[in-house]
PDB file of C-alpha atoms in Angstrom:
ATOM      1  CA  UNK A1146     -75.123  25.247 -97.935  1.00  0.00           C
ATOM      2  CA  UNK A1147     -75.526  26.659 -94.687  1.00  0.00           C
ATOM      3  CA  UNK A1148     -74.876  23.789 -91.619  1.00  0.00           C
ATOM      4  CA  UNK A1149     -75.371  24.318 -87.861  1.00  0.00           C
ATOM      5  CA  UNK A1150     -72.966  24.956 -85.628  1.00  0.00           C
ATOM      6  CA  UNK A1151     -72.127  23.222 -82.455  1.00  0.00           C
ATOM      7  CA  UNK A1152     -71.202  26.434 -80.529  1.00  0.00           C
ATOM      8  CA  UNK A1153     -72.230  29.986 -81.377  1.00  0.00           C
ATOM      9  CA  UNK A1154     -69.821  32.362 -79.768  1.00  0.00           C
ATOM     10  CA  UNK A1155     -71.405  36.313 -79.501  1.00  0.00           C
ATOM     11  CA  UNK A1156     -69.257  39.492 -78.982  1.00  0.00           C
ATOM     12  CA  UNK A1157     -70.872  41.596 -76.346  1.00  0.00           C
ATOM     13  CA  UNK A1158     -69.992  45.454 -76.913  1.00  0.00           C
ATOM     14  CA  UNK A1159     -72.419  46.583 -78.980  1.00  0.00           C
ATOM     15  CA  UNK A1160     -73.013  43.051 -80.713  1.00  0.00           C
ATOM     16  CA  UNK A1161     -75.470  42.377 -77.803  1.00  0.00           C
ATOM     17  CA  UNK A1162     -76.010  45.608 -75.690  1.00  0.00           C
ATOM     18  CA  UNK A1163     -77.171  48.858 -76.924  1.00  0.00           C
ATOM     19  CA  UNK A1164     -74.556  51.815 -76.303  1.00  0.00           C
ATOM     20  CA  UNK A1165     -77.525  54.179 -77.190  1.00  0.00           C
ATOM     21  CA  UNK A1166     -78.084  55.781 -73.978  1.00  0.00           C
ATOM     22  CA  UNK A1167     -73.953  56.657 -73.833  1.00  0.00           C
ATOM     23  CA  UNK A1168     -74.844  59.643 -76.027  1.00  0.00           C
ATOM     24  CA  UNK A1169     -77.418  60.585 -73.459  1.00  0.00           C
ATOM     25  CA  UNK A1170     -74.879  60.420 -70.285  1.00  0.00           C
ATOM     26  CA  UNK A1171     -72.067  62.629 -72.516  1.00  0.00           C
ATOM     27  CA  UNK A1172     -74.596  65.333 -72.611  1.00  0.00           C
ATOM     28  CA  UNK A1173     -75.856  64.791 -69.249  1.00  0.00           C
ATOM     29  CA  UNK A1174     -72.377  65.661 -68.425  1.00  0.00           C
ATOM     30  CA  UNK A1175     -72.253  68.551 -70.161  1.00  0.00           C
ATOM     31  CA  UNK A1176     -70.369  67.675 -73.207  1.00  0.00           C
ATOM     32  CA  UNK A1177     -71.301  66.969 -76.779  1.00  0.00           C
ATOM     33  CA  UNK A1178     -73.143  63.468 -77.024  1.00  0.00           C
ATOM     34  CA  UNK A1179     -71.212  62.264 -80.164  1.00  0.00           C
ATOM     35  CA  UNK A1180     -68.023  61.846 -77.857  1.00  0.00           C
ATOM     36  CA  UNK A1181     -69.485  58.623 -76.779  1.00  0.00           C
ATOM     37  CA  UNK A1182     -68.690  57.034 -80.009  1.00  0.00           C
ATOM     38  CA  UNK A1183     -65.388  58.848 -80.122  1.00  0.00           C
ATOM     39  CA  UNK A1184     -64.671  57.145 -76.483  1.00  0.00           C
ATOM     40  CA  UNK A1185     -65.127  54.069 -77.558  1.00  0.00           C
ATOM     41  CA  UNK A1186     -63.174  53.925 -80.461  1.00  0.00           C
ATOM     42  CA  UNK A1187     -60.477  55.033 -78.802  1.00  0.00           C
ATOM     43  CA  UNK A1188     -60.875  52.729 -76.332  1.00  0.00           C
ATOM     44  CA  UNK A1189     -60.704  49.506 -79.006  1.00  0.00           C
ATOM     45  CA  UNK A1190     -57.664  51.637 -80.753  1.00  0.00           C
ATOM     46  CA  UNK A1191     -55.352  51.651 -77.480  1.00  0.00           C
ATOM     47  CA  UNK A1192     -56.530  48.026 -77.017  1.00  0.00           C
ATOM     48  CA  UNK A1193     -55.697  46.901 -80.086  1.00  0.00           C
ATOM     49  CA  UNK A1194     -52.224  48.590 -79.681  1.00  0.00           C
ATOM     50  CA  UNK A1195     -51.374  47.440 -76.706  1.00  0.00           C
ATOM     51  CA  UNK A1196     -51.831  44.016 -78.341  1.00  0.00           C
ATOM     52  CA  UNK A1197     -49.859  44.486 -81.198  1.00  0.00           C
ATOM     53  CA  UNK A1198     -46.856  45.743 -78.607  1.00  0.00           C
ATOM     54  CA  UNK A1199     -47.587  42.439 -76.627  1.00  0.00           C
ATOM     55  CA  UNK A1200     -49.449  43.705 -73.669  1.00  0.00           C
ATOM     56  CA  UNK A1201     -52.969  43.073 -72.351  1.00  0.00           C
ATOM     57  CA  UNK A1202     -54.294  45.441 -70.099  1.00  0.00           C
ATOM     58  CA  UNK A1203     -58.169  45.191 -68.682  1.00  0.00           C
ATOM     59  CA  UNK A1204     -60.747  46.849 -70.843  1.00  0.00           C
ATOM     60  CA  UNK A1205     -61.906  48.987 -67.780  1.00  0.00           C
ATOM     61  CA  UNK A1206     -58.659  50.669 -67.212  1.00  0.00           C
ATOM     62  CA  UNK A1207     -58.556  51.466 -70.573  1.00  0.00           C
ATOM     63  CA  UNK A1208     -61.999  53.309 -70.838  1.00  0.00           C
ATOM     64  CA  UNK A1209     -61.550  55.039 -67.045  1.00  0.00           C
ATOM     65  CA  UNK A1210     -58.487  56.787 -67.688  1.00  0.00           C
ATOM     66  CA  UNK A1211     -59.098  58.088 -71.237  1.00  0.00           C
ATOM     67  CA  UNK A1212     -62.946  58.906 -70.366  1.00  0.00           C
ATOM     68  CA  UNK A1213     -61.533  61.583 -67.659  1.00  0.00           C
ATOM     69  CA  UNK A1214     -58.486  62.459 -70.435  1.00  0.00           C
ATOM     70  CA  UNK A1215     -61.331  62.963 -72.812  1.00  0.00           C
ATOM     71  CA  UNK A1216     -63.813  64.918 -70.582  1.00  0.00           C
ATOM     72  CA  UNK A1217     -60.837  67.375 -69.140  1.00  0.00           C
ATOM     73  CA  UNK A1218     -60.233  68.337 -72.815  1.00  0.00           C
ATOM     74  CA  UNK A1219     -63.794  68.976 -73.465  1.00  0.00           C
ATOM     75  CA  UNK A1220     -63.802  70.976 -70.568  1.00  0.00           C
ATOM     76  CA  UNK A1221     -66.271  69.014 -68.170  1.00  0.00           C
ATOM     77  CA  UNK A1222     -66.908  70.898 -64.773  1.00  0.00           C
ATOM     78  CA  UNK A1223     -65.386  67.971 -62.923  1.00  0.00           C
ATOM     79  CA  UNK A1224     -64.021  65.352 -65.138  1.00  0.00           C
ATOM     80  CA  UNK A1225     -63.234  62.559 -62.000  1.00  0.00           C
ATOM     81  CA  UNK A1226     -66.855  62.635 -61.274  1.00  0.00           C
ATOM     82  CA  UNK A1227     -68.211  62.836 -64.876  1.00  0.00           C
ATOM     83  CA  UNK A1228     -66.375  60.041 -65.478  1.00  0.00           C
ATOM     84  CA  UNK A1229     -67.487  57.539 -62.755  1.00  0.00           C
ATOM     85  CA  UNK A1230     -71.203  58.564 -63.504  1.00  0.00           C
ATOM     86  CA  UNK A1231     -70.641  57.799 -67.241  1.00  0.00           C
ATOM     87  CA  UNK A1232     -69.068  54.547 -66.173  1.00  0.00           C
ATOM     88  CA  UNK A1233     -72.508  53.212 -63.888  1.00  0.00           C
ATOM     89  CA  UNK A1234     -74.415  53.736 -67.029  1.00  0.00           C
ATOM     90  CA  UNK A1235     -71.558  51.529 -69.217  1.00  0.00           C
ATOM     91  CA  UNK A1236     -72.341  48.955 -66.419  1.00  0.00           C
ATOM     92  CA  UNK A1237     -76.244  49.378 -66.594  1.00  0.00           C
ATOM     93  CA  UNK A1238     -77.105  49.438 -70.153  1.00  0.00           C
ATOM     94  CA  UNK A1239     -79.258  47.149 -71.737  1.00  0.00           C
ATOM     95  CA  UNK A1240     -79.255  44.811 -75.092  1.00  0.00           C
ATOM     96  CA  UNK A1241     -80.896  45.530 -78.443  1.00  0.00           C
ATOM     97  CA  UNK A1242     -84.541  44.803 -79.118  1.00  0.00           C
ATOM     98  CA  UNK A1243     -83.695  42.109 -81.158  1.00  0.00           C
ATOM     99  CA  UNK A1244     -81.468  40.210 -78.503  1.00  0.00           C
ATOM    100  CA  UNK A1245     -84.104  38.536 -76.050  1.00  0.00           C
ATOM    101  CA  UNK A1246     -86.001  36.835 -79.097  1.00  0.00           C
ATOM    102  CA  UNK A1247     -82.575  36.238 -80.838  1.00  0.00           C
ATOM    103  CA  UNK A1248     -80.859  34.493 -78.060  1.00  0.00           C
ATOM    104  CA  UNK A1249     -83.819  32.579 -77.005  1.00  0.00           C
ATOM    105  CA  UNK A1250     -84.362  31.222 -80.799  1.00  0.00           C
ATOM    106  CA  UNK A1251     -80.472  30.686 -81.107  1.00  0.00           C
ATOM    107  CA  UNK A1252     -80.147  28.638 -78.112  1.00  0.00           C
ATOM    108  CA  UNK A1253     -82.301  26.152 -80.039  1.00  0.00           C
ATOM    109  CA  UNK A1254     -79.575  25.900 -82.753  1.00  0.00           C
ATOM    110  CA  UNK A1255     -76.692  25.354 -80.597  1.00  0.00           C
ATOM    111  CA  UNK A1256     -74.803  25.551 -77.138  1.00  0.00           C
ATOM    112  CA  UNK A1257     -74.287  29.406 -76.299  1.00  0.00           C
ATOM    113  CA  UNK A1258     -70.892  31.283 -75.085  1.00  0.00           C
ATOM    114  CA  UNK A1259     -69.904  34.941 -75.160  1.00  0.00           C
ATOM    115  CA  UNK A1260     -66.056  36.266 -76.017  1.00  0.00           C
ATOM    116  CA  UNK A1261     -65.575  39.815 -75.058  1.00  0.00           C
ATOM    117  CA  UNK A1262     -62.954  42.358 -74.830  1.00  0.00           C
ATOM    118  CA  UNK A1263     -64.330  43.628 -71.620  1.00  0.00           C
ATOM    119  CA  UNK A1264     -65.217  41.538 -68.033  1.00  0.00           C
ATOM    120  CA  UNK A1265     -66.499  38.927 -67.847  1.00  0.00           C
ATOM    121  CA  UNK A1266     -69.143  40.321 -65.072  1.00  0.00           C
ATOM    122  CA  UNK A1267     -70.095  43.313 -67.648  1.00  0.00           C
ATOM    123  CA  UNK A1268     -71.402  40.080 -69.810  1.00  0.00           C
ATOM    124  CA  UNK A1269     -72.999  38.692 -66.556  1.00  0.00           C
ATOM    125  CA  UNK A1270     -75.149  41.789 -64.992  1.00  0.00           C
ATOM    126  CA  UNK A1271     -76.342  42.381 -69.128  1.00  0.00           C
ATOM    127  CA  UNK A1272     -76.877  38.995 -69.851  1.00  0.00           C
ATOM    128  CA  UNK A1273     -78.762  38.512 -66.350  1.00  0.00           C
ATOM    129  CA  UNK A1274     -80.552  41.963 -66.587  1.00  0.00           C
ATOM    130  CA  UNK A1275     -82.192  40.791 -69.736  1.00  0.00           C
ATOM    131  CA  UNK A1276     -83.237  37.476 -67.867  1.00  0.00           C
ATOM    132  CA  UNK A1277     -81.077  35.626 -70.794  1.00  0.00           C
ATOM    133  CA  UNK A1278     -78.146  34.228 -68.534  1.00  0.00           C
ATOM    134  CA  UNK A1279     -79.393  30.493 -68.650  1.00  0.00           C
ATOM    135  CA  UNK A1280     -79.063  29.970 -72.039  1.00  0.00           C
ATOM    136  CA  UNK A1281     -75.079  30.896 -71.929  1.00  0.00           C
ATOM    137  CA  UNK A1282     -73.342  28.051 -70.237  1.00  0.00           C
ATOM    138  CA  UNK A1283     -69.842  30.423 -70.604  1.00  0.00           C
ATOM    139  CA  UNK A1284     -69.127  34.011 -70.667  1.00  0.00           C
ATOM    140  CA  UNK A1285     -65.002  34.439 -71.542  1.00  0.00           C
ATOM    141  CA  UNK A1286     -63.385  37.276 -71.488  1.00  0.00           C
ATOM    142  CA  UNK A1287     -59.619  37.907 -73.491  1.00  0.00           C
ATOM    143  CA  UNK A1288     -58.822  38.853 -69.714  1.00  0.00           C
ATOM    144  CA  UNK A1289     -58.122  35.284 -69.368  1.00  0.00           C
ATOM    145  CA  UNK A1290     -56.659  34.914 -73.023  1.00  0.00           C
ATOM    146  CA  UNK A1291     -53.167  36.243 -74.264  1.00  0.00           C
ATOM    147  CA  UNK A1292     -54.305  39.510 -76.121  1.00  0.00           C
ATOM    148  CA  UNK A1293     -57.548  41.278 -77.094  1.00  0.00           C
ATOM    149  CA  UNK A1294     -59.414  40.128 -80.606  1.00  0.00           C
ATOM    150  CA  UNK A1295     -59.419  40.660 -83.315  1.00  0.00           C
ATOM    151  CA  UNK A1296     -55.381  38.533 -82.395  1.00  0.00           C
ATOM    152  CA  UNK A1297     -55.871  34.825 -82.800  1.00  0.00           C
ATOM    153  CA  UNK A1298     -54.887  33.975 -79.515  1.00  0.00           C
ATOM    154  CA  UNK A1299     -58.422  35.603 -78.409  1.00  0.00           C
ATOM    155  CA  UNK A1300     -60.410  32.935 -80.552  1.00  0.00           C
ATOM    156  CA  UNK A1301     -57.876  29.911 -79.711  1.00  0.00           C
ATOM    157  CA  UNK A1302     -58.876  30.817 -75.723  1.00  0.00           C
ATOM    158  CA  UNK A1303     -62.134  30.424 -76.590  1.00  0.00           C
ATOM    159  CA  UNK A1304     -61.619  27.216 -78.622  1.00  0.00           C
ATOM    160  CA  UNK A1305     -59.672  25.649 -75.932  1.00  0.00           C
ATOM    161  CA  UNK A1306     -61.686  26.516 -73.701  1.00  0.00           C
ATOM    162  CA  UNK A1307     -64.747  25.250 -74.879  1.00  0.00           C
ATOM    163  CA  UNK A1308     -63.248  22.412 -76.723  1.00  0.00           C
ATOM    164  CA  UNK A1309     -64.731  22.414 -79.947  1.00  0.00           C
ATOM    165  CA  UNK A1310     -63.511  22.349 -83.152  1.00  0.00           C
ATOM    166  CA  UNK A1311     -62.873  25.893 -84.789  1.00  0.00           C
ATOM    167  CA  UNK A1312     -65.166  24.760 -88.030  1.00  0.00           C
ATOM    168  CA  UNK A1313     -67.501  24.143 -85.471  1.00  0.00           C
ATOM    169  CA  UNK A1314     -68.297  27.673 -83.709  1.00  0.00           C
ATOM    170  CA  UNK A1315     -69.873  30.610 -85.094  1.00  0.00           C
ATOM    171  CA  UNK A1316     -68.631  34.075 -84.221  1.00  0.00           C
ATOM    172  CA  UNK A1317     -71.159  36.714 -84.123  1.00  0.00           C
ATOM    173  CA  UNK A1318     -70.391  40.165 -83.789  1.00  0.00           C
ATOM    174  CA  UNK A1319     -71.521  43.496 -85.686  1.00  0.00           C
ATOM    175  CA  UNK A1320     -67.798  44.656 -85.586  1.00  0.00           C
ATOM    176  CA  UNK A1321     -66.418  43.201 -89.252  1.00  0.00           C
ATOM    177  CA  UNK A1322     -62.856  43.608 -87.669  1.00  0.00           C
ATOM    178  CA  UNK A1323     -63.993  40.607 -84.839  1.00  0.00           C
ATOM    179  CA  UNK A1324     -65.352  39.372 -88.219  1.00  0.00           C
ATOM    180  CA  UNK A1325     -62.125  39.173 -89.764  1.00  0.00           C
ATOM    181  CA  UNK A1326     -60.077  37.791 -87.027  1.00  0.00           C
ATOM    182  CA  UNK A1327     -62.194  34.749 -86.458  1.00  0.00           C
ATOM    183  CA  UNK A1328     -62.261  33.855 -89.377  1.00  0.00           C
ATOM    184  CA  UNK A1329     -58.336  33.717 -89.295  1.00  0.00           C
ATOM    185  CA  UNK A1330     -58.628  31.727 -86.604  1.00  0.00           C
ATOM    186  CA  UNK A1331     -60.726  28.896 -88.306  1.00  0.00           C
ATOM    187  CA  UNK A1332     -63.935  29.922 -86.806  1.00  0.00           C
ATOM    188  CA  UNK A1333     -67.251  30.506 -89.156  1.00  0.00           C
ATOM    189  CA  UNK A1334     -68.547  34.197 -88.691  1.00  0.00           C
ATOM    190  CA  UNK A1335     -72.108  35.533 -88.796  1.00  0.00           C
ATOM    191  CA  UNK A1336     -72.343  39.980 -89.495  1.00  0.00           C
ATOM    192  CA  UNK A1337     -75.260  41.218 -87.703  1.00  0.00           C
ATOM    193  CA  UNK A1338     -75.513  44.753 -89.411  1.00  0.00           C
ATOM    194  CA  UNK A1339     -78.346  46.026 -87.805  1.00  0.00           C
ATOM    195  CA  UNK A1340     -78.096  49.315 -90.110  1.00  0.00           C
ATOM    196  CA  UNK A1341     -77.768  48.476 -93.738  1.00  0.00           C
ATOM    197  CA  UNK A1342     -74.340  49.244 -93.617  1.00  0.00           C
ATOM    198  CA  UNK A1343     -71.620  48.143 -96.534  1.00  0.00           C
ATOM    199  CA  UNK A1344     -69.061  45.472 -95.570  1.00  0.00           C
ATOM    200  CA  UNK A1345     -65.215  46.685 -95.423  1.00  0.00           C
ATOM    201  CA  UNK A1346     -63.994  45.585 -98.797  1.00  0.00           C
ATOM    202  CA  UNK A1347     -60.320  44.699 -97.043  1.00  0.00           C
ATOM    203  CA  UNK A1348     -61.435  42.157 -94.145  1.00  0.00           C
ATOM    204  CA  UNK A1349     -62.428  38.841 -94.579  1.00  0.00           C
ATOM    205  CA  UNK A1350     -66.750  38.276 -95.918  1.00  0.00           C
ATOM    206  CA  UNK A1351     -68.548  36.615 -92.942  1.00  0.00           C
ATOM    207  CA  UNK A1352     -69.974  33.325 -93.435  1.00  0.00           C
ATOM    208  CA  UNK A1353     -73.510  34.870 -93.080  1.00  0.00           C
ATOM    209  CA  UNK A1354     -75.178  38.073 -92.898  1.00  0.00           C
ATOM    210  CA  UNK A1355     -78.145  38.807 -91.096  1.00  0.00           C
ATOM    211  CA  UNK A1356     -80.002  42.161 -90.214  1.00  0.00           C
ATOM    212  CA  UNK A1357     -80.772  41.383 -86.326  1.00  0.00           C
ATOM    213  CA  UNK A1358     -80.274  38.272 -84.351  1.00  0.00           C
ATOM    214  CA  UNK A1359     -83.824  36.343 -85.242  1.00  0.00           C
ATOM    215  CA  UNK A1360     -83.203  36.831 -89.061  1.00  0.00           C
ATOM    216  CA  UNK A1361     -79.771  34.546 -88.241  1.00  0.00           C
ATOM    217  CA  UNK A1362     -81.907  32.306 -86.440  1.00  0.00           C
ATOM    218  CA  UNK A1363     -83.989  31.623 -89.093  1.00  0.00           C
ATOM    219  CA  UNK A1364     -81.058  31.214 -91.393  1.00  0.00           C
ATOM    220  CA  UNK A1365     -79.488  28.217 -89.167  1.00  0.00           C
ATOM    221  CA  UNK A1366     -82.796  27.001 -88.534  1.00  0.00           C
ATOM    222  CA  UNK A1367     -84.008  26.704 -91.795  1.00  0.00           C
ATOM    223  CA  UNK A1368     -84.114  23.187 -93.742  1.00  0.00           C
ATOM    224  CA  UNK A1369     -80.838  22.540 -95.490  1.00  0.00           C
ATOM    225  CA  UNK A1370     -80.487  20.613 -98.434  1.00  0.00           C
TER     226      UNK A1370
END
């Protein structure tokens, strides 16, 4: 039986803006577009390690110094520059399609919060860009926790914080290891897999599936019995 839940918490990288247009400001740049998605994972890998070695340094830092790293290997004209340019657009994208209806219809369910690996203020200028910042009455960043998710300590900030019961709050995210560590941390999860993709057989199942953020919406709106 599905149930509401008092608190939906939403990742924000990726989960709720669109890195699309990253592709876009590689090649603007002169170098191949498909770094973009090789930047970022790098970015989550050196986060994550940095938590497992018992550190927590700022998102930010993390992307600005291996963004130039990455564009002086690939040989861009001048990689300083490159890299702050590619860094306004991280700061100016925009969310999915399915976000603005999504929120708005979730915010009906239950009381909204984000939980991000990067600032707090990157939530902000998205979330108030989209003209969806009323309906989130927190945005919490791990800056302010002990360590990065997917650790535990992430989701116990945010359950502290927000003082709810874990069984309470739903984590959605499109990342299946966020996924996985909220659910280790008592929290119910919700996949958004906007592209049909299959489910990492060696992380914990979410609670619920759903394709964008309306489909959920209908799930926890729909009569339960």
């Amino acid at each position: 039986m599905v149930t509401s839940p008092d608190l939906i918490v939403f990742d924000v990288n990726e989960t709720l803006s669109d890195m699309g247009p990253l592709s876009e400001a590689f090649a603007a740049e002169g170098v191949p577009g498909h770094l973009a998605r090789t930047w970022f994972a790098g970015i989550l890998r050196d986060g994550f390690a940095m938590t497992a070695a018992g550190g927590n340094t700022a998102f930010a830092e993390i992307a600005q110094d291996s963004l130039t790293r990455l564009l002086s290997e690939h040989e861009a004209s001048a990689p300083g520059d490159s890299a702050e340019r590619i860094m306004g657009t991280v700061k100016s994208l925009d969310v999915h399609p399915d976000v603005v209806p999504g929120v708005e219809a979730l915010s009906r369910v239950a009381e909204l919060v984000t939980l991000s690996n990067g600032a707090a203020q990157v939530a902000e200028t998205l979330l108030a860009s989209a003209g969806l910042r009323q309906h989130f009455s927190e945005l919490l960043s791990v800056e302010d926790a002990p360590a990065w998710k997917p650790a535990r300590s992430a989701y116990d900030h945010a359950v502290q914080r927000c003082g709810r019961e874990p069984g309470r709050m739903l984590l959605v995210a499109v990342h299946p290891w966020d996924i996985h560590g909220a659910h280790r941390a008592g929290l119910r999860t919700a996949w958004i897999n906007r592209t049909g993709a299959e489910y990492p057989g060696y992380f914990s199942r979410p609670d619920l599936e759903a394709g964008d953020l309306p489909a959920l919406a209908d799930q926890l709106e729909r009569p339960h019995g």
